[in-house]
mmCIF file of C-alpha atoms and ligand atoms in Angstrom:
data_model
loop_
_atom_site.group_PDB
_atom_site.id
_atom_site.type_symbol
_atom_site.label_atom_id
_atom_site.label_comp_id
_atom_site.label_asym_id
_atom_site.label_seq_id
_atom_site.Cartn_x
_atom_site.Cartn_y
_atom_site.Cartn_z
ATOM 1 C CA MET A 1 -15.057 -7.238 -32.494
ATOM 2 C CA ARG A 2 -17.222 -5.611 -30.170
ATOM 3 C CA VAL A 3 -20.640 -7.278 -29.216
ATOM 4 C CA VAL A 4 -23.640 -5.831 -27.657
ATOM 5 C CA TYR A 5 -25.846 -7.965 -25.396
ATOM 6 C CA SER A 6 -28.676 -7.390 -22.861
ATOM 7 C CA PRO A 7 -29.709 -9.907 -20.295
ATOM 8 C CA ASP A 8 -33.304 -8.323 -20.622
ATOM 9 C CA HIS A 9 -34.083 -10.909 -23.432
ATOM 10 C CA LEU A 10 -34.489 -13.574 -20.591
ATOM 11 C CA ALA A 11 -37.904 -12.082 -19.626
ATOM 12 C CA HIS A 12 -39.074 -13.446 -22.958
ATOM 13 C CA ASP A 13 -39.132 -16.582 -21.331
ATOM 14 C CA VAL A 14 -41.020 -18.827 -24.264
ATOM 15 C CA VAL A 15 -41.562 -22.372 -23.108
ATOM 16 C CA THR A 16 -44.179 -23.596 -25.764
ATOM 17 C CA GLU A 17 -45.143 -22.408 -29.418
ATOM 18 C CA THR A 18 -48.095 -23.741 -31.407
ATOM 19 C CA VAL A 19 -47.495 -25.340 -34.553
ATOM 20 C CA MET A 20 -50.173 -26.765 -36.727
ATOM 21 C CA GLY A 21 -52.451 -27.196 -33.857
ATOM 22 C CA ALA A 22 -50.393 -28.537 -31.291
ATOM 23 C CA ALA A 23 -48.256 -26.990 -28.508
ATOM 24 C CA ILE A 24 -44.675 -28.045 -28.910
ATOM 25 C CA PRO A 25 -41.561 -26.938 -26.885
ATOM 26 C CA ALA A 26 -40.550 -23.623 -28.004
ATOM 27 C CA ASN A 27 -37.714 -23.230 -30.729
ATOM 28 C CA GLU A 28 -37.050 -19.572 -29.805
ATOM 29 C CA VAL A 29 -35.932 -19.688 -26.438
ATOM 30 C CA ALA A 30 -33.679 -17.766 -23.933
ATOM 31 C CA GLU A 31 -31.140 -20.596 -24.250
ATOM 32 C CA ARG A 32 -30.100 -19.531 -27.575
ATOM 33 C CA ALA A 33 -28.618 -16.138 -26.846
ATOM 34 C CA GLU A 34 -26.959 -17.403 -23.880
ATOM 35 C CA ARG A 35 -25.303 -20.297 -25.778
ATOM 36 C CA ILE A 36 -23.881 -17.409 -28.238
ATOM 37 C CA ARG A 37 -23.187 -15.237 -25.518
ATOM 38 C CA ALA A 38 -21.078 -18.132 -23.495
ATOM 39 C CA ALA A 39 -19.156 -19.098 -26.853
ATOM 40 C CA LEU A 40 -18.098 -15.275 -27.726
ATOM 41 C CA GLU A 41 -17.054 -14.947 -23.955
ATOM 42 C CA ALA A 42 -14.767 -18.177 -23.960
ATOM 43 C CA ASP A 43 -13.352 -17.111 -27.346
ATOM 44 C CA GLY A 44 -11.651 -13.854 -25.463
ATOM 45 C CA GLY A 45 -11.766 -11.718 -28.853
ATOM 46 C CA PHE A 46 -15.211 -10.524 -28.481
ATOM 47 C CA PRO A 47 -15.583 -7.760 -25.566
ATOM 48 C CA ILE A 48 -19.196 -7.625 -24.647
ATOM 49 C CA GLU A 49 -21.005 -4.414 -23.616
ATOM 50 C CA PRO A 50 -24.709 -3.184 -22.727
ATOM 51 C CA PRO A 51 -26.917 -1.424 -25.082
ATOM 52 C CA THR A 52 -27.726 2.320 -24.502
ATOM 53 C CA GLU A 53 -31.384 3.324 -24.552
ATOM 54 C CA HIS A 54 -32.838 4.815 -27.891
ATOM 55 C CA GLY A 55 -36.414 5.487 -26.913
ATOM 56 C CA THR A 56 -39.449 4.637 -29.378
ATOM 57 C CA ASP A 57 -38.952 7.143 -32.140
ATOM 58 C CA PRO A 58 -36.431 4.777 -34.050
ATOM 59 C CA ILE A 59 -39.213 1.831 -33.712
ATOM 60 C CA LEU A 60 -41.829 4.305 -35.078
ATOM 61 C CA ALA A 61 -39.566 5.114 -37.891
ATOM 62 C CA VAL A 62 -40.378 1.758 -39.413
ATOM 63 C CA HIS A 63 -43.590 0.488 -37.375
ATOM 64 C CA ASP A 64 -47.108 1.551 -37.348
ATOM 65 C CA PRO A 65 -47.645 3.204 -33.820
ATOM 66 C CA GLY A 66 -50.767 0.684 -33.156
ATOM 67 C CA LEU A 67 -48.152 -2.265 -33.397
ATOM 68 C CA LEU A 68 -46.099 -0.679 -30.825
ATOM 69 C CA ARG A 69 -49.017 0.038 -28.597
ATOM 70 C CA PHE A 70 -50.207 -3.298 -28.949
ATOM 71 C CA VAL A 71 -46.987 -5.231 -27.883
ATOM 72 C CA GLU A 72 -46.652 -2.940 -25.015
ATOM 73 C CA GLU A 73 -50.272 -3.623 -23.700
ATOM 74 C CA ALA A 74 -51.052 -7.123 -24.669
ATOM 75 C CA TRP A 75 -50.043 -9.013 -21.917
ATOM 76 C CA ARG A 76 -51.726 -6.710 -19.252
ATOM 77 C CA GLU A 77 -54.684 -6.659 -21.230
ATOM 78 C CA ALA A 78 -54.930 -10.443 -21.771
ATOM 79 C CA ARG A 79 -54.689 -10.735 -18.067
ATOM 80 C CA THR A 80 -57.316 -7.982 -17.435
ATOM 81 C CA GLN A 81 -59.787 -9.939 -19.863
ATOM 82 C CA ALA A 82 -59.150 -12.920 -17.786
ATOM 83 C CA ILE A 83 -57.389 -14.753 -20.562
ATOM 84 C CA ALA A 84 -55.691 -17.342 -18.260
ATOM 85 C CA ARG A 85 -53.215 -18.928 -20.763
ATOM 86 C CA PRO A 86 -49.562 -19.391 -20.129
ATOM 87 C CA ASN A 87 -49.159 -17.020 -23.181
ATOM 88 C CA LEU A 88 -51.124 -14.898 -25.667
ATOM 89 C CA THR A 89 -51.125 -16.718 -28.999
ATOM 90 C CA ALA A 90 -53.448 -15.288 -31.689
ATOM 91 C CA ASP A 91 -55.820 -17.948 -33.551
ATOM 92 C CA THR A 92 -57.901 -15.671 -35.618
ATOM 93 C CA PHE A 93 -56.550 -13.636 -38.374
ATOM 94 C CA PRO A 94 -58.025 -10.673 -40.678
ATOM 95 C CA THR A 95 -57.070 -12.703 -43.944
ATOM 96 C CA PHE A 96 -57.540 -10.521 -46.906
ATOM 97 C CA ARG A 97 -60.174 -13.177 -48.154
ATOM 98 C CA MET A 98 -62.144 -12.224 -45.208
ATOM 99 C CA PHE A 99 -63.009 -8.898 -47.038
ATOM 100 C CA GLU A 100 -63.094 -9.887 -50.645
ATOM 101 C CA GLY A 101 -65.483 -7.630 -52.738
ATOM 102 C CA MET A 102 -65.570 -4.849 -49.995
ATOM 103 C CA SER A 103 -64.462 -1.412 -51.345
ATOM 104 C CA PRO A 104 -61.092 -0.026 -50.098
ATOM 105 C CA GLU A 105 -63.199 2.476 -48.160
ATOM 106 C CA ALA A 106 -65.070 -0.298 -46.416
ATOM 107 C CA VAL A 107 -61.989 -2.160 -45.526
ATOM 108 C CA ALA A 108 -60.276 0.674 -44.313
ATOM 109 C CA ALA A 109 -63.172 1.432 -41.883
ATOM 110 C CA ILE A 110 -62.854 -2.225 -40.241
ATOM 111 C CA ALA A 111 -61.418 -1.388 -36.717
ATOM 112 C CA GLU A 112 -58.962 -3.056 -34.263
ATOM 113 C CA THR A 113 -61.181 -5.318 -31.911
ATOM 114 C CA ARG A 114 -60.852 -4.582 -28.131
ATOM 115 C CA SER A 115 -60.435 -8.181 -27.594
ATOM 116 C CA ALA A 116 -56.869 -9.081 -26.692
ATOM 117 C CA GLY A 117 -56.953 -12.351 -28.528
ATOM 118 C CA GLY A 118 -58.569 -10.522 -31.453
ATOM 119 C CA ARG A 119 -55.877 -7.790 -31.265
ATOM 120 C CA ALA A 120 -53.165 -10.448 -31.411
ATOM 121 C CA GLY A 121 -54.705 -11.825 -34.631
ATOM 122 C CA TRP A 122 -55.064 -8.075 -36.171
ATOM 123 C CA TRP A 123 -51.414 -7.435 -35.813
ATOM 124 C CA GLY A 124 -50.210 -10.954 -36.080
ATOM 125 C CA LEU A 125 -49.001 -13.211 -38.706
ATOM 126 C CA ASP A 126 -49.061 -16.843 -37.060
ATOM 127 C CA THR A 127 -49.701 -18.837 -34.072
ATOM 128 C CA ALA A 128 -45.925 -19.313 -33.032
ATOM 129 C CA ASN A 129 -45.471 -16.013 -31.778
ATOM 130 C CA PRO A 130 -46.274 -16.156 -27.912
ATOM 131 C CA LEU A 131 -46.645 -12.920 -25.965
ATOM 132 C CA LEU A 132 -45.537 -12.945 -22.492
ATOM 133 C CA ALA A 133 -45.127 -10.624 -19.773
ATOM 134 C CA GLY A 134 -41.613 -10.106 -20.207
ATOM 135 C CA THR A 135 -41.933 -9.856 -24.055
ATOM 136 C CA TYR A 136 -42.130 -6.101 -24.533
ATOM 137 C CA ALA A 137 -39.219 -5.287 -22.345
ATOM 138 C CA ALA A 138 -37.186 -8.260 -24.280
ATOM 139 C CA ALA A 139 -38.200 -6.750 -27.566
ATOM 140 C CA ARG A 140 -37.436 -3.396 -26.835
ATOM 141 C CA ALA A 141 -34.021 -4.310 -25.540
ATOM 142 C CA ALA A 142 -33.211 -6.143 -28.803
ATOM 143 C CA VAL A 143 -33.970 -2.983 -30.623
ATOM 144 C CA ASP A 144 -31.494 -1.270 -28.316
ATOM 145 C CA VAL A 145 -29.050 -3.958 -28.834
ATOM 146 C CA ALA A 146 -29.381 -3.168 -32.702
ATOM 147 C CA LEU A 147 -29.177 0.476 -32.440
ATOM 148 C CA THR A 148 -26.146 0.310 -30.273
ATOM 149 C CA THR A 149 -24.343 -1.850 -32.730
ATOM 150 C CA ALA A 150 -25.089 0.601 -35.384
ATOM 151 C CA ASP A 151 -23.789 3.303 -33.577
ATOM 152 C CA LEU A 152 -20.449 1.603 -32.711
ATOM 153 C CA VAL A 153 -20.131 1.214 -36.712
ATOM 154 C CA LEU A 154 -20.996 4.731 -37.268
ATOM 155 C CA GLY A 155 -18.698 5.744 -34.773
ATOM 156 C CA GLY A 156 -16.174 4.027 -36.802
ATOM 157 C CA GLU A 157 -15.822 0.496 -35.934
ATOM 158 C CA ARG A 158 -15.245 -1.948 -39.141
ATOM 159 C CA ALA A 159 -17.774 -4.249 -37.932
ATOM 160 C CA ALA A 160 -19.700 -4.964 -34.816
ATOM 161 C CA TYR A 161 -22.524 -7.592 -33.533
ATOM 162 C CA GLY A 162 -25.662 -7.312 -31.866
ATOM 163 C CA LEU A 163 -27.018 -10.431 -30.077
ATOM 164 C CA CYS A 164 -30.516 -9.662 -30.657
ATOM 165 C CA ARG A 165 -33.341 -11.743 -29.068
ATOM 166 C CA PRO A 166 -36.094 -11.786 -30.012
ATOM 167 C CA PRO A 167 -35.227 -11.955 -33.669
ATOM 168 C CA GLY A 168 -36.773 -9.202 -36.017
ATOM 169 C CA HIS A 169 -36.811 -10.126 -39.738
ATOM 170 C CA HIS A 170 -40.327 -11.421 -40.139
ATOM 171 C CA ALA A 171 -41.705 -8.525 -38.368
ATOM 172 C CA ALA A 172 -43.578 -5.960 -40.934
ATOM 173 C CA ARG A 173 -44.459 -2.426 -40.554
ATOM 174 C CA SER A 174 -47.975 -3.556 -38.886
ATOM 175 C CA MET A 175 -47.295 -7.139 -38.156
ATOM 176 C CA ILE A 176 -45.648 -9.285 -35.701
ATOM 177 C CA GLY A 177 -44.725 -12.798 -36.687
ATOM 178 C CA GLY A 178 -42.392 -15.759 -36.794
ATOM 179 C CA TYR A 179 -40.917 -15.207 -33.458
ATOM 180 C CA CYS A 180 -40.424 -11.499 -34.396
ATOM 181 C CA PHE A 181 -41.973 -8.596 -32.647
ATOM 182 C CA PHE A 182 -39.711 -5.378 -33.762
ATOM 183 C CA ASN A 183 -37.855 -5.542 -36.824
ATOM 184 C CA ASN A 184 -34.287 -4.908 -35.349
ATOM 185 C CA ALA A 185 -32.348 -4.830 -38.716
ATOM 186 C CA ALA A 186 -34.719 -2.835 -40.399
ATOM 187 C CA ILE A 187 -34.912 -0.373 -37.519
ATOM 188 C CA ALA A 188 -30.675 -0.292 -37.744
ATOM 189 C CA ALA A 189 -30.735 0.217 -41.347
ATOM 190 C CA GLU A 190 -33.134 2.977 -41.220
ATOM 191 C CA ALA A 191 -31.312 4.661 -38.378
ATOM 192 C CA VAL A 192 -27.947 4.233 -40.526
ATOM 193 C CA VAL A 193 -29.731 5.742 -43.640
ATOM 194 C CA ARG A 194 -31.037 8.872 -41.392
ATOM 195 C CA ALA A 195 -27.587 9.368 -40.149
ATOM 196 C CA THR A 196 -25.551 8.846 -43.095
ATOM 197 C CA GLY A 197 -27.762 9.814 -45.945
ATOM 198 C CA GLN A 198 -26.139 6.990 -47.869
ATOM 199 C CA ARG A 199 -27.611 4.024 -49.267
ATOM 200 C CA VAL A 200 -27.565 0.985 -46.865
ATOM 201 C CA ALA A 201 -27.655 -2.907 -47.799
ATOM 202 C CA ILE A 202 -29.139 -5.542 -45.869
ATOM 203 C CA LEU A 203 -27.865 -9.054 -46.582
ATOM 204 C CA ASP A 204 -30.045 -11.749 -44.751
ATOM 205 C CA VAL A 205 -28.664 -15.028 -44.508
ATOM 206 C CA ASP A 206 -31.339 -16.587 -41.999
ATOM 207 C CA PHE A 207 -32.688 -19.795 -43.148
ATOM 208 C CA HIS A 208 -36.205 -17.908 -43.776
ATOM 209 C CA HIS A 209 -37.057 -15.293 -45.993
ATOM 210 C CA GLY A 210 -37.269 -11.820 -44.198
ATOM 211 C CA ASN A 211 -40.781 -11.009 -45.150
ATOM 212 C CA GLY A 212 -40.842 -8.195 -42.741
ATOM 213 C CA THR A 213 -37.676 -6.496 -44.042
ATOM 214 C CA GLN A 214 -38.698 -7.022 -47.375
ATOM 215 C CA GLN A 215 -42.204 -5.292 -46.722
ATOM 216 C CA ILE A 216 -40.604 -2.530 -45.124
ATOM 217 C CA PHE A 217 -38.327 -1.523 -47.753
ATOM 218 C CA TRP A 218 -40.505 -2.428 -50.650
ATOM 219 C CA ARG A 219 -41.023 0.694 -52.262
ATOM 220 C CA ARG A 220 -37.456 2.219 -51.067
ATOM 221 C CA GLY A 221 -34.674 2.691 -53.553
ATOM 222 C CA ASP A 222 -32.037 3.613 -50.621
ATOM 223 C CA VAL A 223 -32.301 0.234 -48.881
ATOM 224 C CA LEU A 224 -31.245 -2.868 -51.026
ATOM 225 C CA TYR A 225 -32.793 -5.868 -49.639
ATOM 226 C CA VAL A 226 -30.886 -9.389 -50.389
ATOM 227 C CA SER A 227 -31.951 -12.474 -48.735
ATOM 228 C CA LEU A 228 -30.770 -16.205 -49.289
ATOM 229 C CA HIS A 229 -33.441 -18.618 -47.960
ATOM 230 C CA GLY A 230 -35.454 -21.806 -48.042
ATOM 231 C CA ASP A 231 -37.570 -21.785 -50.900
ATOM 232 C CA PRO A 232 -41.287 -20.526 -49.630
ATOM 233 C CA GLU A 233 -42.967 -23.137 -51.922
ATOM 234 C CA ARG A 234 -41.922 -25.533 -49.016
ATOM 235 C CA GLN A 235 -41.110 -23.284 -46.227
ATOM 236 C CA PHE A 236 -42.251 -20.364 -43.885
ATOM 237 C CA PRO A 237 -43.397 -17.664 -44.610
ATOM 238 C CA TYR A 238 -44.874 -19.260 -47.588
ATOM 239 C CA PHE A 239 -46.309 -16.366 -49.293
ATOM 240 C CA LEU A 240 -43.109 -14.053 -49.709
ATOM 241 C CA GLY A 241 -39.718 -14.633 -50.747
ATOM 242 C CA ARG A 242 -40.009 -15.712 -54.501
ATOM 243 C CA VAL A 243 -37.661 -14.310 -57.140
ATOM 244 C CA ASN A 244 -40.038 -12.275 -59.238
ATOM 245 C CA GLU A 245 -40.448 -9.915 -55.825
ATOM 246 C CA THR A 246 -38.016 -7.189 -56.702
ATOM 247 C CA GLY A 247 -39.701 -4.132 -55.381
ATOM 248 C CA GLU A 248 -41.881 -1.595 -56.797
ATOM 249 C CA GLY A 249 -41.840 2.170 -57.357
ATOM 250 C CA GLU A 250 -38.491 3.776 -56.127
ATOM 251 C CA GLY A 251 -37.779 0.435 -54.707
ATOM 252 C CA SER A 252 -38.008 -1.366 -58.165
ATOM 253 C CA GLY A 253 -34.700 -3.680 -58.419
ATOM 254 C CA ALA A 254 -33.865 -3.046 -55.028
ATOM 255 C CA ASN A 255 -35.085 -6.291 -53.748
ATOM 256 C CA LEU A 256 -33.215 -9.460 -54.444
ATOM 257 C CA ASN A 257 -34.649 -12.902 -53.315
ATOM 258 C CA ILE A 258 -32.561 -16.102 -53.689
ATOM 259 C CA PRO A 259 -34.352 -19.212 -52.647
ATOM 260 C CA LEU A 260 -32.717 -22.463 -52.437
ATOM 261 C CA PRO A 261 -33.710 -26.081 -52.330
ATOM 262 C CA ALA A 262 -33.742 -28.606 -49.502
ATOM 263 C CA GLY A 263 -30.321 -30.066 -48.663
ATOM 264 C CA THR A 264 -28.421 -26.901 -49.824
ATOM 265 C CA GLY A 265 -24.826 -27.335 -48.781
ATOM 266 C CA ASP A 266 -21.730 -25.664 -48.367
ATOM 267 C CA GLU A 267 -20.658 -25.291 -51.927
ATOM 268 C CA ALA A 268 -24.337 -24.418 -53.185
ATOM 269 C CA TYR A 269 -24.709 -21.993 -50.644
ATOM 270 C CA LEU A 270 -21.404 -20.396 -51.024
ATOM 271 C CA ALA A 271 -22.215 -19.947 -54.798
ATOM 272 C CA ALA A 272 -25.397 -18.372 -53.908
ATOM 273 C CA LEU A 273 -23.911 -16.022 -51.230
ATOM 274 C CA ASP A 274 -21.508 -14.858 -53.887
ATOM 275 C CA ARG A 275 -24.422 -13.754 -56.082
ATOM 276 C CA GLY A 276 -25.857 -11.889 -53.219
ATOM 277 C CA LEU A 277 -22.568 -10.241 -52.369
ATOM 278 C CA ALA A 278 -22.232 -9.131 -56.162
ATOM 279 C CA ALA A 279 -25.513 -7.163 -56.039
ATOM 280 C CA ILE A 280 -24.361 -5.355 -52.790
ATOM 281 C CA ALA A 281 -21.204 -4.616 -54.429
ATOM 282 C CA GLU A 282 -22.949 -2.947 -57.453
ATOM 283 C CA THR A 283 -24.970 -0.807 -55.046
ATOM 284 C CA PRO A 284 -23.309 2.250 -53.687
ATOM 285 C CA GLY A 285 -23.059 2.836 -49.918
ATOM 286 C CA ASP A 286 -20.496 2.000 -47.013
ATOM 287 C CA ILE A 287 -22.519 0.001 -44.684
ATOM 288 C CA VAL A 288 -24.334 -3.401 -44.781
ATOM 289 C CA VAL A 289 -26.773 -4.509 -42.154
ATOM 290 C CA VAL A 290 -26.371 -8.417 -41.894
ATOM 291 C CA SER A 291 -29.284 -10.362 -40.555
ATOM 292 C CA LEU A 292 -27.396 -13.608 -39.374
ATOM 293 C CA GLY A 293 -29.141 -16.678 -38.846
ATOM 294 C CA PHE A 294 -28.003 -20.442 -38.187
ATOM 295 C CA ASP A 295 -31.102 -22.153 -38.923
ATOM 296 C CA THR A 296 -29.264 -22.882 -42.228
ATOM 297 C CA TYR A 297 -26.957 -25.329 -40.224
ATOM 298 C CA GLY A 298 -27.197 -29.056 -41.142
ATOM 299 C CA HIS A 299 -28.942 -30.060 -37.816
ATOM 300 C CA ASP A 300 -31.472 -27.265 -37.329
ATOM 301 C CA PRO A 301 -34.729 -28.780 -36.382
ATOM 302 C CA ILE A 302 -36.788 -26.115 -38.562
ATOM 303 C CA GLY A 303 -34.557 -25.544 -41.572
ATOM 304 C CA ASP A 304 -33.598 -28.111 -44.199
ATOM 305 C CA PHE A 305 -30.254 -26.971 -45.507
ATOM 306 C CA ALA A 306 -26.948 -28.840 -44.848
ATOM 307 C CA LEU A 307 -24.324 -26.280 -43.742
ATOM 308 C CA THR A 308 -21.260 -27.091 -41.414
ATOM 309 C CA THR A 309 -19.704 -25.032 -38.903
ATOM 310 C CA ALA A 310 -16.407 -24.469 -40.745
ATOM 311 C CA VAL A 311 -18.315 -22.852 -43.711
ATOM 312 C CA TYR A 312 -19.905 -20.249 -41.518
ATOM 313 C CA HIS A 313 -16.434 -18.885 -40.977
ATOM 314 C CA GLU A 314 -16.018 -18.642 -45.020
ATOM 315 C CA CYS A 315 -19.204 -16.845 -45.047
ATOM 316 C CA GLY A 316 -18.140 -14.558 -42.721
ATOM 317 C CA GLN A 317 -14.750 -14.101 -44.366
ATOM 318 C CA ARG A 318 -16.720 -13.547 -47.953
ATOM 319 C CA VAL A 319 -18.944 -10.776 -46.408
ATOM 320 C CA ALA A 320 -15.973 -8.867 -44.696
ATOM 321 C CA ALA A 321 -14.321 -9.017 -48.155
ATOM 322 C CA LEU A 322 -17.002 -6.733 -49.445
ATOM 323 C CA GLY A 323 -14.774 -4.013 -47.864
ATOM 324 C CA ARG A 324 -17.795 -2.324 -46.341
ATOM 325 C CA ARG A 325 -18.621 -1.719 -42.566
ATOM 326 C CA LEU A 326 -20.918 -4.273 -41.118
ATOM 327 C CA VAL A 327 -23.780 -3.936 -38.561
ATOM 328 C CA ILE A 328 -24.131 -7.651 -37.728
ATOM 329 C CA LEU A 329 -27.489 -8.865 -36.138
ATOM 330 C CA GLN A 330 -28.775 -12.113 -34.858
ATOM 331 C CA GLU A 331 -31.783 -13.257 -36.350
ATOM 332 C CA GLY A 332 -32.470 -17.158 -36.085
ATOM 333 C CA GLY A 333 -30.766 -20.678 -35.568
ATOM 334 C CA TYR A 334 -32.653 -23.416 -33.333
ATOM 335 C CA TYR A 335 -29.761 -26.213 -32.968
ATOM 336 C CA ARG A 336 -28.973 -24.882 -29.752
ATOM 337 C CA PRO A 337 -25.609 -27.557 -29.100
ATOM 338 C CA ALA A 338 -24.057 -25.838 -32.219
ATOM 339 C CA LEU A 339 -25.131 -22.347 -31.819
ATOM 340 C CA GLY A 340 -22.073 -20.857 -29.984
ATOM 341 C CA ALA A 341 -19.665 -22.297 -32.254
ATOM 342 C CA ASN A 342 -21.421 -21.706 -35.608
ATOM 343 C CA ALA A 343 -21.670 -17.790 -34.317
ATOM 344 C CA ARG A 344 -18.114 -17.877 -33.150
ATOM 345 C CA ALA A 345 -16.944 -19.441 -36.746
ATOM 346 C CA TRP A 346 -18.993 -16.518 -38.719
ATOM 347 C CA LEU A 347 -17.852 -13.779 -36.515
ATOM 348 C CA ARG A 348 -14.251 -14.660 -36.506
ATOM 349 C CA GLY A 349 -14.247 -14.933 -40.374
ATOM 350 C CA ALA A 350 -15.727 -11.431 -40.468
ATOM 351 C CA ASP A 351 -13.109 -10.280 -38.094
ATOM 352 C CA GLY A 352 -10.264 -11.509 -40.135
ATOM 353 C CA ARG A 353 -9.184 -14.270 -37.557
ATOM 354 C CA PRO A 354 -8.583 -17.965 -38.206
ATOM 355 C CA TYR A 355 -11.442 -20.412 -37.743
ATOM 356 C CA GLU A 356 -9.510 -22.324 -34.982
ATOM 357 C CA PRO A 357 -12.351 -24.673 -33.635
ATOM 358 C CA ARG A 358 -10.175 -25.402 -30.690
ATOM 359 C CA PRO A 359 -11.486 -27.489 -27.955
ATOM 360 C CA ALA A 360 -11.814 -25.067 -25.150
ATOM 361 C CA ALA A 361 -13.499 -24.979 -21.769
ATOM 362 C CA GLY A 362 -17.202 -25.785 -22.525
ATOM 363 C CA PHE A 363 -16.515 -26.970 -26.099
ATOM 364 C CA GLY A 364 -16.798 -30.608 -27.457
ATOM 365 C CA PRO A 365 -14.257 -32.099 -29.921
ATOM 366 C CA ASN A 366 -16.462 -31.218 -33.153
ATOM 367 C CA GLY A 367 -16.736 -27.429 -32.370
ATOM 368 C CA SER A 368 -19.934 -27.892 -30.383
ATOM 369 C CA ASP A 369 -20.828 -26.551 -27.206
ATOM 370 C CA ARG A 370 -21.717 -29.702 -25.692
HETATM 371 ZN ZN1 ZN B 401 -34.996 -17.978 -39.676
#
């Protein structure tokens, strides 16, 4: 299986994130992608190639131009305004309650502030999404990785994998958040729809609900969104991801949320995956975009499922058994010691190759990287 990777992600060199008021060591770090790259290189069956540049038009096909402008300008502007922090993190957000009672016209007249901190809140969801000097370059490269992966599949590959970082599925049309800046999977799906004129399904198996992807395609009947995730009653992003969110207008019925309880293990997860795959099988179309996350792993520091490395191989096999072509894009996964082994297991399954968690150079006895 061909793999697309860009070292430009290294420029988004996140060190800390802010959670419940405390600066903690960041979860979404460069080491994640490097672990996966090393494991796929060691496997020998995943040739790695660089992305090609696609420009900003595919981004603007799903995102507000103001959001693109903000991500490009934010760091420079923060420096110009003498915000001397290691990163730019929002702390004040225009929550809808702030405008309660105002008419839609009055709300529409509210303008984006000039303050870099205020703008970070205007375009942001949460406090765990630091912007740094290299964030824009990395986020642009992640989009190019996703679009190049889609190109490979549109060009005839049965499946291809894009090692996107930063991830994308929490980014909505006009909002960054949850470690995400541009919605790589949504941008790739939109590009596939435009290239083929066919319906596309997005299967999101990251631990978290992909609120951004759901929002972008909420009223779209030509993109089916299916997500398995930790129930928002207890997990980020809290306010979206429930069963009763099924889409509206032309998108009515084209959104399937499958929230799952804490402690979900291999068997229960596979049953839920089969439900999601059955919904995709009922929808016409030839290409599936997979938002692939490994924060469903048993030791993940921010997820609370209990999946094993072995089950990822089975998951990859079952997704491939749909018989559709796969644009597989990396989202989350934060237990770094097993990230390479987990990605390799999933992708070998999707590639029709046996699991073989064999100890190899750089791999520990349990299939972990270390
Ligand atoms: Zn996640």
